[in-house]
XYZ file of C-alpha atoms in Angstrom:
512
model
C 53.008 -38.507 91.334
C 52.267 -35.066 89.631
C 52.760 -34.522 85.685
C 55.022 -31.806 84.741
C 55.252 -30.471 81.457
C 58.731 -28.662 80.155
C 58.639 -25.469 77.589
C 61.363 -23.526 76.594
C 62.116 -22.841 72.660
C 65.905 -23.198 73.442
C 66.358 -27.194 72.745
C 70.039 -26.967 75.316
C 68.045 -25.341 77.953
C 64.819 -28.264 77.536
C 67.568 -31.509 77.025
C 69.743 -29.652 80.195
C 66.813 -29.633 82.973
C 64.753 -32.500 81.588
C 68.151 -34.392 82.161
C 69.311 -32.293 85.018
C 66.440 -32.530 87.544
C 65.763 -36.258 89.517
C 61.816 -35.700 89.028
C 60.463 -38.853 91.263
C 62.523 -37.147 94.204
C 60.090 -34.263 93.827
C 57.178 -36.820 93.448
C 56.829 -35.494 89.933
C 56.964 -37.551 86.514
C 57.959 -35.244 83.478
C 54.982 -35.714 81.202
C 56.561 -34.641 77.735
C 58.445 -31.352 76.806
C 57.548 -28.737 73.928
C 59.336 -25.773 72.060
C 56.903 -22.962 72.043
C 53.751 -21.786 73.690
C 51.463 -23.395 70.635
C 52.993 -27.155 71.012
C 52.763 -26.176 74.883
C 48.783 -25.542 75.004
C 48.091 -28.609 72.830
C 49.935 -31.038 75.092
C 47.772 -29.492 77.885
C 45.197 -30.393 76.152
C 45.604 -33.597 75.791
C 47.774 -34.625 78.777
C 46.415 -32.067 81.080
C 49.773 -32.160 83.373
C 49.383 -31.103 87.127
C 52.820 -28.236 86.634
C 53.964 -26.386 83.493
C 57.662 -25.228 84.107
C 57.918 -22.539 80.982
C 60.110 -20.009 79.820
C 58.642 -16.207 79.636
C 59.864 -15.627 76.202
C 59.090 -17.834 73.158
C 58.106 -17.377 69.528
C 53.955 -17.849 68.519
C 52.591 -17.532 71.862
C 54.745 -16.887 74.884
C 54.233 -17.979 78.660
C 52.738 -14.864 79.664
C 49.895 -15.576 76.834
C 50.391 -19.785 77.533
C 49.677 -18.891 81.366
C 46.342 -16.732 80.605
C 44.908 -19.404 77.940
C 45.570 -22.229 80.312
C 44.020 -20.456 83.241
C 40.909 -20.009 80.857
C 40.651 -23.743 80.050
C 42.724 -25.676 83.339
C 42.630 -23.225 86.392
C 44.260 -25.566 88.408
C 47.052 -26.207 86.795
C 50.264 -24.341 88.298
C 53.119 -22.632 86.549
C 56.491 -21.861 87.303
C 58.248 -19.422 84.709
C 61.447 -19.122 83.659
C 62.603 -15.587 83.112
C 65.489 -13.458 81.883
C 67.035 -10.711 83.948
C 65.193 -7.708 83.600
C 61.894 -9.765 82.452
C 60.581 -10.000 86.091
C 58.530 -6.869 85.589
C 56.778 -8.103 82.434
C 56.278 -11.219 84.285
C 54.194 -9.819 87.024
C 51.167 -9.739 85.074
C 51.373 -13.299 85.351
C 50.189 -13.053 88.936
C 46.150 -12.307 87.922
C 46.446 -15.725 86.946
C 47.852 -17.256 90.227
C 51.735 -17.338 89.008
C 53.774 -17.200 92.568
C 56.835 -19.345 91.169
C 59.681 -17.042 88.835
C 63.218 -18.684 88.460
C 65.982 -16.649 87.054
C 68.429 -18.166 84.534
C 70.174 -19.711 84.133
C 69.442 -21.881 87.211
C 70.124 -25.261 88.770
C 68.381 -28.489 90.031
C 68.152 -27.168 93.785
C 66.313 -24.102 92.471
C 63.759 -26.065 90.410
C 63.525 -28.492 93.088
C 62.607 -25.809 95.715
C 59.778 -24.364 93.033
C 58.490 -27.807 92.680
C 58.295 -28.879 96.406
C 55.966 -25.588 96.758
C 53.867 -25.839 94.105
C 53.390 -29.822 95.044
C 52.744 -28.309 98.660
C 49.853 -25.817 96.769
C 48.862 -28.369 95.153
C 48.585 -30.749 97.804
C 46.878 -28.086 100.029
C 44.545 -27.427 97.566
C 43.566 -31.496 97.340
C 42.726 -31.223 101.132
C 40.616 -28.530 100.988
C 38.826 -29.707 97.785
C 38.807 -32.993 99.520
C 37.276 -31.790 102.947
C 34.562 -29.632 101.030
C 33.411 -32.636 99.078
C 33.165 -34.514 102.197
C 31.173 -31.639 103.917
C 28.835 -31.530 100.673
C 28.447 -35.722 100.876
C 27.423 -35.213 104.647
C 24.938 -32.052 103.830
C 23.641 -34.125 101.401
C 23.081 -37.372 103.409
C 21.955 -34.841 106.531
C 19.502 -32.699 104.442
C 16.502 -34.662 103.829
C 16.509 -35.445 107.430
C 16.624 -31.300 107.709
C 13.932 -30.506 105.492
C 12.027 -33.316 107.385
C 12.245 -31.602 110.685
C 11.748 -28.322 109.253
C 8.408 -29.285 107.793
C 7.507 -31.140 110.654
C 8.583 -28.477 113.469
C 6.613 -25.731 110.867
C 2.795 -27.595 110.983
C 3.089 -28.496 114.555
C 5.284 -25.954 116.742
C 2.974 -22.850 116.963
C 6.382 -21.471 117.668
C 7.787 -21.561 114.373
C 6.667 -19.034 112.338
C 7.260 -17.552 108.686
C 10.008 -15.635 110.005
C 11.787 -19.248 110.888
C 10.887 -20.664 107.647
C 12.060 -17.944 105.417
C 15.544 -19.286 107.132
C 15.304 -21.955 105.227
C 14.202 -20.709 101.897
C 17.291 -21.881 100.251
C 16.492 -26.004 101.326
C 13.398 -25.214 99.860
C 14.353 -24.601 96.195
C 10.946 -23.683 95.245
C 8.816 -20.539 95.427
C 7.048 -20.031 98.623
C 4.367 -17.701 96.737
C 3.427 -20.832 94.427
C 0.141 -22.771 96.334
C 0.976 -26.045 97.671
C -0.896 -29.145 98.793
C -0.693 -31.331 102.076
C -1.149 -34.903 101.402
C -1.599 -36.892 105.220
C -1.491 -41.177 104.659
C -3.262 -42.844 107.399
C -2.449 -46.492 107.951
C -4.693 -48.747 108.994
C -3.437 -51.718 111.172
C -0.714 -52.423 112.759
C 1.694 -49.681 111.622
C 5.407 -50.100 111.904
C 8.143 -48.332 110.872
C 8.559 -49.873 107.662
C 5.652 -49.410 106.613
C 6.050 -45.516 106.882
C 8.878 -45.497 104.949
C 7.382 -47.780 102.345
C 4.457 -45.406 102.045
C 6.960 -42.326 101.874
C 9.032 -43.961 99.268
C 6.191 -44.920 96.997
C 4.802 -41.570 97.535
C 7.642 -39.684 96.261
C 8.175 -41.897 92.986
C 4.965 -41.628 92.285
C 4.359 -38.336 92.412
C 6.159 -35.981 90.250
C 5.160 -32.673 92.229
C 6.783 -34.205 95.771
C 8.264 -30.851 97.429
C 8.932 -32.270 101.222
C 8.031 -35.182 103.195
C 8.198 -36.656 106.619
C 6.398 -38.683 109.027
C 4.131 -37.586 112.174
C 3.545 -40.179 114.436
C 1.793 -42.983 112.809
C 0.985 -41.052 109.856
C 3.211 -39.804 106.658
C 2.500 -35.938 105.261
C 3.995 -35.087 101.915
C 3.826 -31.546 101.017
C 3.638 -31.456 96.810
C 2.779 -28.813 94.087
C -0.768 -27.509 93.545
C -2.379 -29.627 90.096
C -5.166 -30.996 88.674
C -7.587 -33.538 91.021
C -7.899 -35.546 88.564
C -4.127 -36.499 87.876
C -3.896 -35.751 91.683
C -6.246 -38.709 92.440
C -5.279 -41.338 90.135
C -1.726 -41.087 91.403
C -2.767 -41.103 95.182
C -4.864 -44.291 93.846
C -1.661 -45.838 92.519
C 0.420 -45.341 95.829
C -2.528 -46.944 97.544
C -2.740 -49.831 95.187
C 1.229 -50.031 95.320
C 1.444 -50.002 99.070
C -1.656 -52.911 99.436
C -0.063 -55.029 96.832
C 3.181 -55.355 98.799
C 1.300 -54.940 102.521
C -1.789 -55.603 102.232
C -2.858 -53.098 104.220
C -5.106 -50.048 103.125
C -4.301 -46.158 103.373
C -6.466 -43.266 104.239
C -5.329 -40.402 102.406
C -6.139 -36.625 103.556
C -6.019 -34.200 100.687
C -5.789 -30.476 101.994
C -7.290 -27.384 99.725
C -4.258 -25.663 97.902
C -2.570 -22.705 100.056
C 1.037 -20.697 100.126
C 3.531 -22.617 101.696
C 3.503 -20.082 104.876
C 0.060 -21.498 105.625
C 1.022 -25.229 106.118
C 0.428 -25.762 109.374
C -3.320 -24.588 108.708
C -3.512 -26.930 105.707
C -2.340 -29.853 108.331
C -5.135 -28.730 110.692
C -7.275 -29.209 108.081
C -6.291 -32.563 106.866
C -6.410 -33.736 110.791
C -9.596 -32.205 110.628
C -10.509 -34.749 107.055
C -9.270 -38.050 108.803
C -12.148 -37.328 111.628
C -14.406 -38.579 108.522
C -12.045 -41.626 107.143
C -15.281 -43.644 109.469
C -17.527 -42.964 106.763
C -15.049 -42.929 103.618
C -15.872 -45.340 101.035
C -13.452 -47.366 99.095
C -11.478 -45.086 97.425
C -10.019 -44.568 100.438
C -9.079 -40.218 100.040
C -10.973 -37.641 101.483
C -11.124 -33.523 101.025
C -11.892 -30.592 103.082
C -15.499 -31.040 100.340
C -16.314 -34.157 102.352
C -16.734 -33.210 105.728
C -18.629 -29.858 104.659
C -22.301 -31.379 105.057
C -21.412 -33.964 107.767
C -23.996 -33.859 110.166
C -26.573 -32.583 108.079
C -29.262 -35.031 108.881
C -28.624 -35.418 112.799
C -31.868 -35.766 114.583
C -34.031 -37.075 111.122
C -31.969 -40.534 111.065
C -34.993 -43.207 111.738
C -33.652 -46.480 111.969
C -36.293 -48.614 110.253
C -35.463 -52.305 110.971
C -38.579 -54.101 109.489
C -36.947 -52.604 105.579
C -33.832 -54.826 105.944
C -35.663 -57.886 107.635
C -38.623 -58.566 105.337
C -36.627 -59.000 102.253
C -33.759 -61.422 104.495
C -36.594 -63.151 105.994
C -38.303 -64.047 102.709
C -34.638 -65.073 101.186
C -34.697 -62.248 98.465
C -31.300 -61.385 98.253
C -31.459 -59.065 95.342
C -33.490 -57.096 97.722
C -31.898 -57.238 100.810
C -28.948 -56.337 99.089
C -31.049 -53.497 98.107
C -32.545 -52.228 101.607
C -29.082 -52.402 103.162
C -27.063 -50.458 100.971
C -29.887 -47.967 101.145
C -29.176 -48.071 105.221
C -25.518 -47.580 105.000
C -26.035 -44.667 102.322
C -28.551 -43.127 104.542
C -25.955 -43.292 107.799
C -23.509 -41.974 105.743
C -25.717 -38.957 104.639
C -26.303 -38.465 108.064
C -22.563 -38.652 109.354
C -23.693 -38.832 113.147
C -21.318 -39.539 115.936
C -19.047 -42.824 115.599
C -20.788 -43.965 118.631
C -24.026 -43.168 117.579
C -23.669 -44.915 114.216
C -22.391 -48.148 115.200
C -25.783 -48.081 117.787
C -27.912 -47.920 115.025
C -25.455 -50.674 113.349
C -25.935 -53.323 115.895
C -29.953 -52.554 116.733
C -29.937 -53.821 112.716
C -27.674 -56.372 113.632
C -30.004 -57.754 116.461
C -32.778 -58.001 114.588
C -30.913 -59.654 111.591
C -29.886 -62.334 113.270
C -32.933 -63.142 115.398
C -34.012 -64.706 111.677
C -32.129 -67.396 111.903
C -31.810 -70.545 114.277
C -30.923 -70.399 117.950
C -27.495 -72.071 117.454
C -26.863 -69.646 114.779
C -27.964 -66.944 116.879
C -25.932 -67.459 119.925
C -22.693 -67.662 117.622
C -23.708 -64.089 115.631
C -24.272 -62.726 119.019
C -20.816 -63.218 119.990
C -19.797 -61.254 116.935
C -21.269 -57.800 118.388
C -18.022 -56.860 119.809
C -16.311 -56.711 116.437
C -18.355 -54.307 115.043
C -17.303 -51.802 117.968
C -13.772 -52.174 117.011
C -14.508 -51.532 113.091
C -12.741 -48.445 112.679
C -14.670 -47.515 109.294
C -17.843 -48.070 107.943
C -17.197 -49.437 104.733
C -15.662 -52.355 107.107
C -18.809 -52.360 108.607
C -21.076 -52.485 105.305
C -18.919 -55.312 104.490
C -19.470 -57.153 107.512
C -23.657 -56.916 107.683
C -23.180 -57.758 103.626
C -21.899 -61.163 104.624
C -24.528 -61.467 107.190
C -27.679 -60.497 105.483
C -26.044 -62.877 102.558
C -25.716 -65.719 104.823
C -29.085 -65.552 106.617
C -30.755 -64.762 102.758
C -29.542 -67.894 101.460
C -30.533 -69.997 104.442
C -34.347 -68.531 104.266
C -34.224 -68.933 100.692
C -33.242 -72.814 101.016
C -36.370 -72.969 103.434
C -38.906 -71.861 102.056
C -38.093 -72.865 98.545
C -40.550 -76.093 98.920
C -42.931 -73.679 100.398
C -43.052 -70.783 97.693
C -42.776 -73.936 94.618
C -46.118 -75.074 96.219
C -48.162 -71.389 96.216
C -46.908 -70.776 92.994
C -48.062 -73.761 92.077
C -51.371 -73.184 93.148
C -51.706 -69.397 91.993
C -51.209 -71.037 88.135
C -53.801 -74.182 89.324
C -56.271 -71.213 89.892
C -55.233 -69.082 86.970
C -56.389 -71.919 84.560
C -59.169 -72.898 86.659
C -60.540 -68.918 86.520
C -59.052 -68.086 83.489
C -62.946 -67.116 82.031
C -63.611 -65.676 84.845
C -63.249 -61.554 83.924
C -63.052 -60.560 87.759
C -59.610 -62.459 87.761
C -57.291 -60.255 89.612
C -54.164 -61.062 92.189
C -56.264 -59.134 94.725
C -59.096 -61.519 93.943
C -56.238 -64.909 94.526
C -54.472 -63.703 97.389
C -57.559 -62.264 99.634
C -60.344 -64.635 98.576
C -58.603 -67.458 97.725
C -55.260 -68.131 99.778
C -55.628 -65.655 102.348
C -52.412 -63.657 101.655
C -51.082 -60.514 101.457
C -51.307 -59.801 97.707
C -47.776 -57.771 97.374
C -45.960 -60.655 98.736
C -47.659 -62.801 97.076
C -47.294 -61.306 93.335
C -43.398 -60.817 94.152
C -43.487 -64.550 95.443
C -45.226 -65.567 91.571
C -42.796 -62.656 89.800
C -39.344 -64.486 91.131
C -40.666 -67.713 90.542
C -42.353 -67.379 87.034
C -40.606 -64.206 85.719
C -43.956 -62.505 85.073
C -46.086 -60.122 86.997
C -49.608 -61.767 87.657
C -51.465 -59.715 85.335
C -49.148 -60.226 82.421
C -48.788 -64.152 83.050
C -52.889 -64.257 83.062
C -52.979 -61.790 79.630
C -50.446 -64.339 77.706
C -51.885 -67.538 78.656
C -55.590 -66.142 77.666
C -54.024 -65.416 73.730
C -52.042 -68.871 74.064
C -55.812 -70.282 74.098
C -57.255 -68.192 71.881
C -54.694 -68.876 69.518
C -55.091 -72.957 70.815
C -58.966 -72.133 69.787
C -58.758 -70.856 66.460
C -56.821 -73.694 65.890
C -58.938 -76.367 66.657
C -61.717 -74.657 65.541
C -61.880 -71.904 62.626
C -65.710 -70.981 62.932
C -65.578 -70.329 66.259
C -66.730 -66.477 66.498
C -64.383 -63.218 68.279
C -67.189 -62.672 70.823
C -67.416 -65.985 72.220
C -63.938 -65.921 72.624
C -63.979 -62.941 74.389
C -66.893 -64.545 76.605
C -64.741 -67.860 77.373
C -61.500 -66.050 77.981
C -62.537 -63.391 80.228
C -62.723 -60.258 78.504
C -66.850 -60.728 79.156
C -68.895 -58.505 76.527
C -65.981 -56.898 75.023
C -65.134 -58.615 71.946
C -63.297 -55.150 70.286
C -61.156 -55.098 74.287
C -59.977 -58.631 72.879
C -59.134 -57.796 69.481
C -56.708 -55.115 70.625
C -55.028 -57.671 73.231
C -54.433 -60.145 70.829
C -53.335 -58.072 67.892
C -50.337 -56.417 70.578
C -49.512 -59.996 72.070
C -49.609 -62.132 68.722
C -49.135 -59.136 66.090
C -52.417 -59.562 63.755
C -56.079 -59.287 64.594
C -57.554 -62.796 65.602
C -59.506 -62.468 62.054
C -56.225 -62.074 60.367
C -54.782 -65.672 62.165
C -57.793 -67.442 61.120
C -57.245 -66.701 57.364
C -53.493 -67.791 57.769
């Protein structure tokens, strides 16, 4: 039903067709009635009725002025006037405002009616329209992501489409196509389905507050976004990463292009294409930049692959050390950045010889394990698995030869105390003349079993005597100390020692 509203100052002519006029036949409900223009407009106000039937002339502010105040404030309400004979001239102005409807009085219910049943058929008209636009705007705006998803697609990979295409669609853009822009291109690594696209796209633009387009390419997901800072940049690609894994648990490769116009996007996705040839040797931060790949290959041809470096310290079961050697391998391939192929080669020659340190039932199972590393699709995967390996081998050497390296030590200190006059007392002297080994192994051996290097372990026990001396005897003399502890002739050579090792001169601890 549609609210009418009734305004004529002359109270017969407002009691006559309020009373006159069957309203629900029209579809209409009279809403309230008023006297002049003023009481008119403030019942508008506040009822805001869908007709005003009004008379021309009235006192304070007529219908011609009632008609242009309401058009100001309700356009869509509709008016029919009431008008005098000889008024219809005057009333003419009312059509700048939309007035079609003028009924001479006096008039009649059938008249009325006929005004009404037009203006409900405007009215009504006018619903459909408004009603079939807002429809067309709820399908654009359902339809237009999936627009502006084509369009950016169709732009970086049909050399077809040029700027001339995209200026087309300047308007879906809503942003400046002189302002530089970034291409962002997510990799996922695994099994990629659908949903986890749209996941990745989602997170993507929530996260990031620059998000301009976005769409997916294949397997992978390319957001175009606002030039900013790297560092902001980065932390938020880090959060959509972290996001995406803690629902997932998979791991994204992210491509971050150098900042260009918007006209240039399909070079900025070459480029980014160009970044995920690299994601092999990415480490765990999982993004890479156009920066990355510009030394790759920069040591091709002076890569040696030195195996003996990794297997000494995993065959001795130092695994501080072998931890050592192999990140010092994998930092070294990844300076190098040679072919995938290539790499992975060098990989599982390392391999090989890794695992020929352990037992034969060990080995045949780790053999069986060379195929994986083919598949590993970067090397941080790889890293991860020869960690685990050199870790596992380490620990099993260590456990071996633990009896074994107890028992040297054991008789480097036996020979320490046995020479410990003796001033030609070096590890040289223990290892060559003495045990027959190879003196660097052996002072690391007595280092990660006693703490101490050799030298410094033989220097503190000789003050620990002296000390041990003084006490048991207070006349002994500084020079035959120095004779009986190995410092030979050099009583003054002594003096210094002790006085840096105990903190006073050894004539200073015999007074106290």
């Amino acid at each position: 039903m549609y609210k009418v509203l009734l305004v004529d100052d002359e109270r017969i002519i407002l009691d006559g067709i309020s009373q006159m006029v069957d309203w629900p036949a029209y579809q209409t409900i009279l809403a309230g009635t008023a006297q002049n223009g003023i009481q008119a407009y403030e019942k508008i106000m506040r009822e805001a009725p869908d007709i005003v039937v009004c008379d021309i002339r009235m006192p304070g502010l007529d219908g011609l002025e009632l008609v242009a105040k309401t058009y100001a404030s309700h356009p869509h309400i509709k008016f029919v006037l009431l008008s005098g004979f000889g008024e219809f001239e005057y009333a003419n102005r009312a059509m700048q405002y939309g007035v079609k409807h003028y009924l001479l009085k006096p008039t009649d219910e059938i008249k009325i009616g006929e005004a009404l049943k037009e203006v409900i058929g405007e009215l009504t008209a006018l619903q459909h329209k408004e009603s079939f636009i807002q429809e067309m705007k709820g399908r654009l705006r359902k339809v237009l992501p999936h627009v502006k998803e084509q369009v950016l697609k169709e732009f970086v990979t049909n050399k077809t489409y040029g700027r001339h295409d995209l200026e087309e669609y300047r308007s879906l853009f809503q942003y400046s196509f002189d302002q530089p822009v970034r291409l962002l291109l997510f990799q996922l690594e695994g099994n990629v389905e659908f949903e986890h696209q749209f996941a990745v796209k989602n997170i993507a633009e929530d996260l990031l507050d620059s998000t301009l387009l976005s769409t997916t390419i294949g397997q992978q997901v390319l957001v175009l976004i606002e030039n900013r800072d790297d560092e902001q940049l980065h932390q938020q690609l880090q959060d959509i990463r972290c996001t995406f894994k803690q629902y997932y648990k998979m791991d994204v490769t992210i491509a971050i292009s150098d900042p260009g116009p918007v006209t240039l996007a399909r070079k900025l996705y070459r480029d980014t294409l160009q970044c995920l040839n690299y994601r092999f040797y990415l480490d765990e931060s999982g993004m890479i930049t156009t920066e990355d790949t510009l030394h790759s290959g920069s040591l091709e041809g002076g890569f040696v692959l030195d195996e003996e470096r990794l297997c000494m310290p995993v065959r001795s079961g130092h695994r501080k050390e072998a931890e050592l050697a192999l990140a010092e391998f994998v930092q070294e391939l990844k300076r190098a950045q040679l072919s995938i192929e290539l790499t992975k080669s060098y990989v599982i020659q390392q391999y090989v010889s890794l695992i020929r340190l352990t037992d034969p039932e060990q080995m045949q199972q780790r053999y069986a394990r060379i195929p994986e590393i083919a598949e590993m699709s970067t090397l941080h995967a790889i890293q991860a698995f020869l960690e685990d390996t050199v870790r596992e081998i380490t620990q099993r050497n260590f456990e071996q030869n633990k009896v074994k390296y107890n028992a040297i030590v054991r008789k480097v200190v036996e020979i320490i105390e046995q020479q410990l006059g003796n001033s030609e007392l070096t590890l040289n002297l223990v290892a060559n003349d003495m045990l027959y080994m190879n003196a660097d192994y052996l002072g690391k051996l007595f280092k990660k079993e006693t703490g101490e290097k050799f030298s410094n372990y033989v220097m503190k026990l000789r003050m620990k005597r002296a000390t041990e001396m003084m006490q048991s005897d207070p006349d002994i003399k500084i020079f035959e100390m120095a004779e009986l502890l190995g410092f030979g002739d050099n009583p003054q050579y002594f003096s210094q020692v002790f006085k840096k090792q105990i903190g006073c001169t050894p004539s200073e601890f015999m007074k106290k």
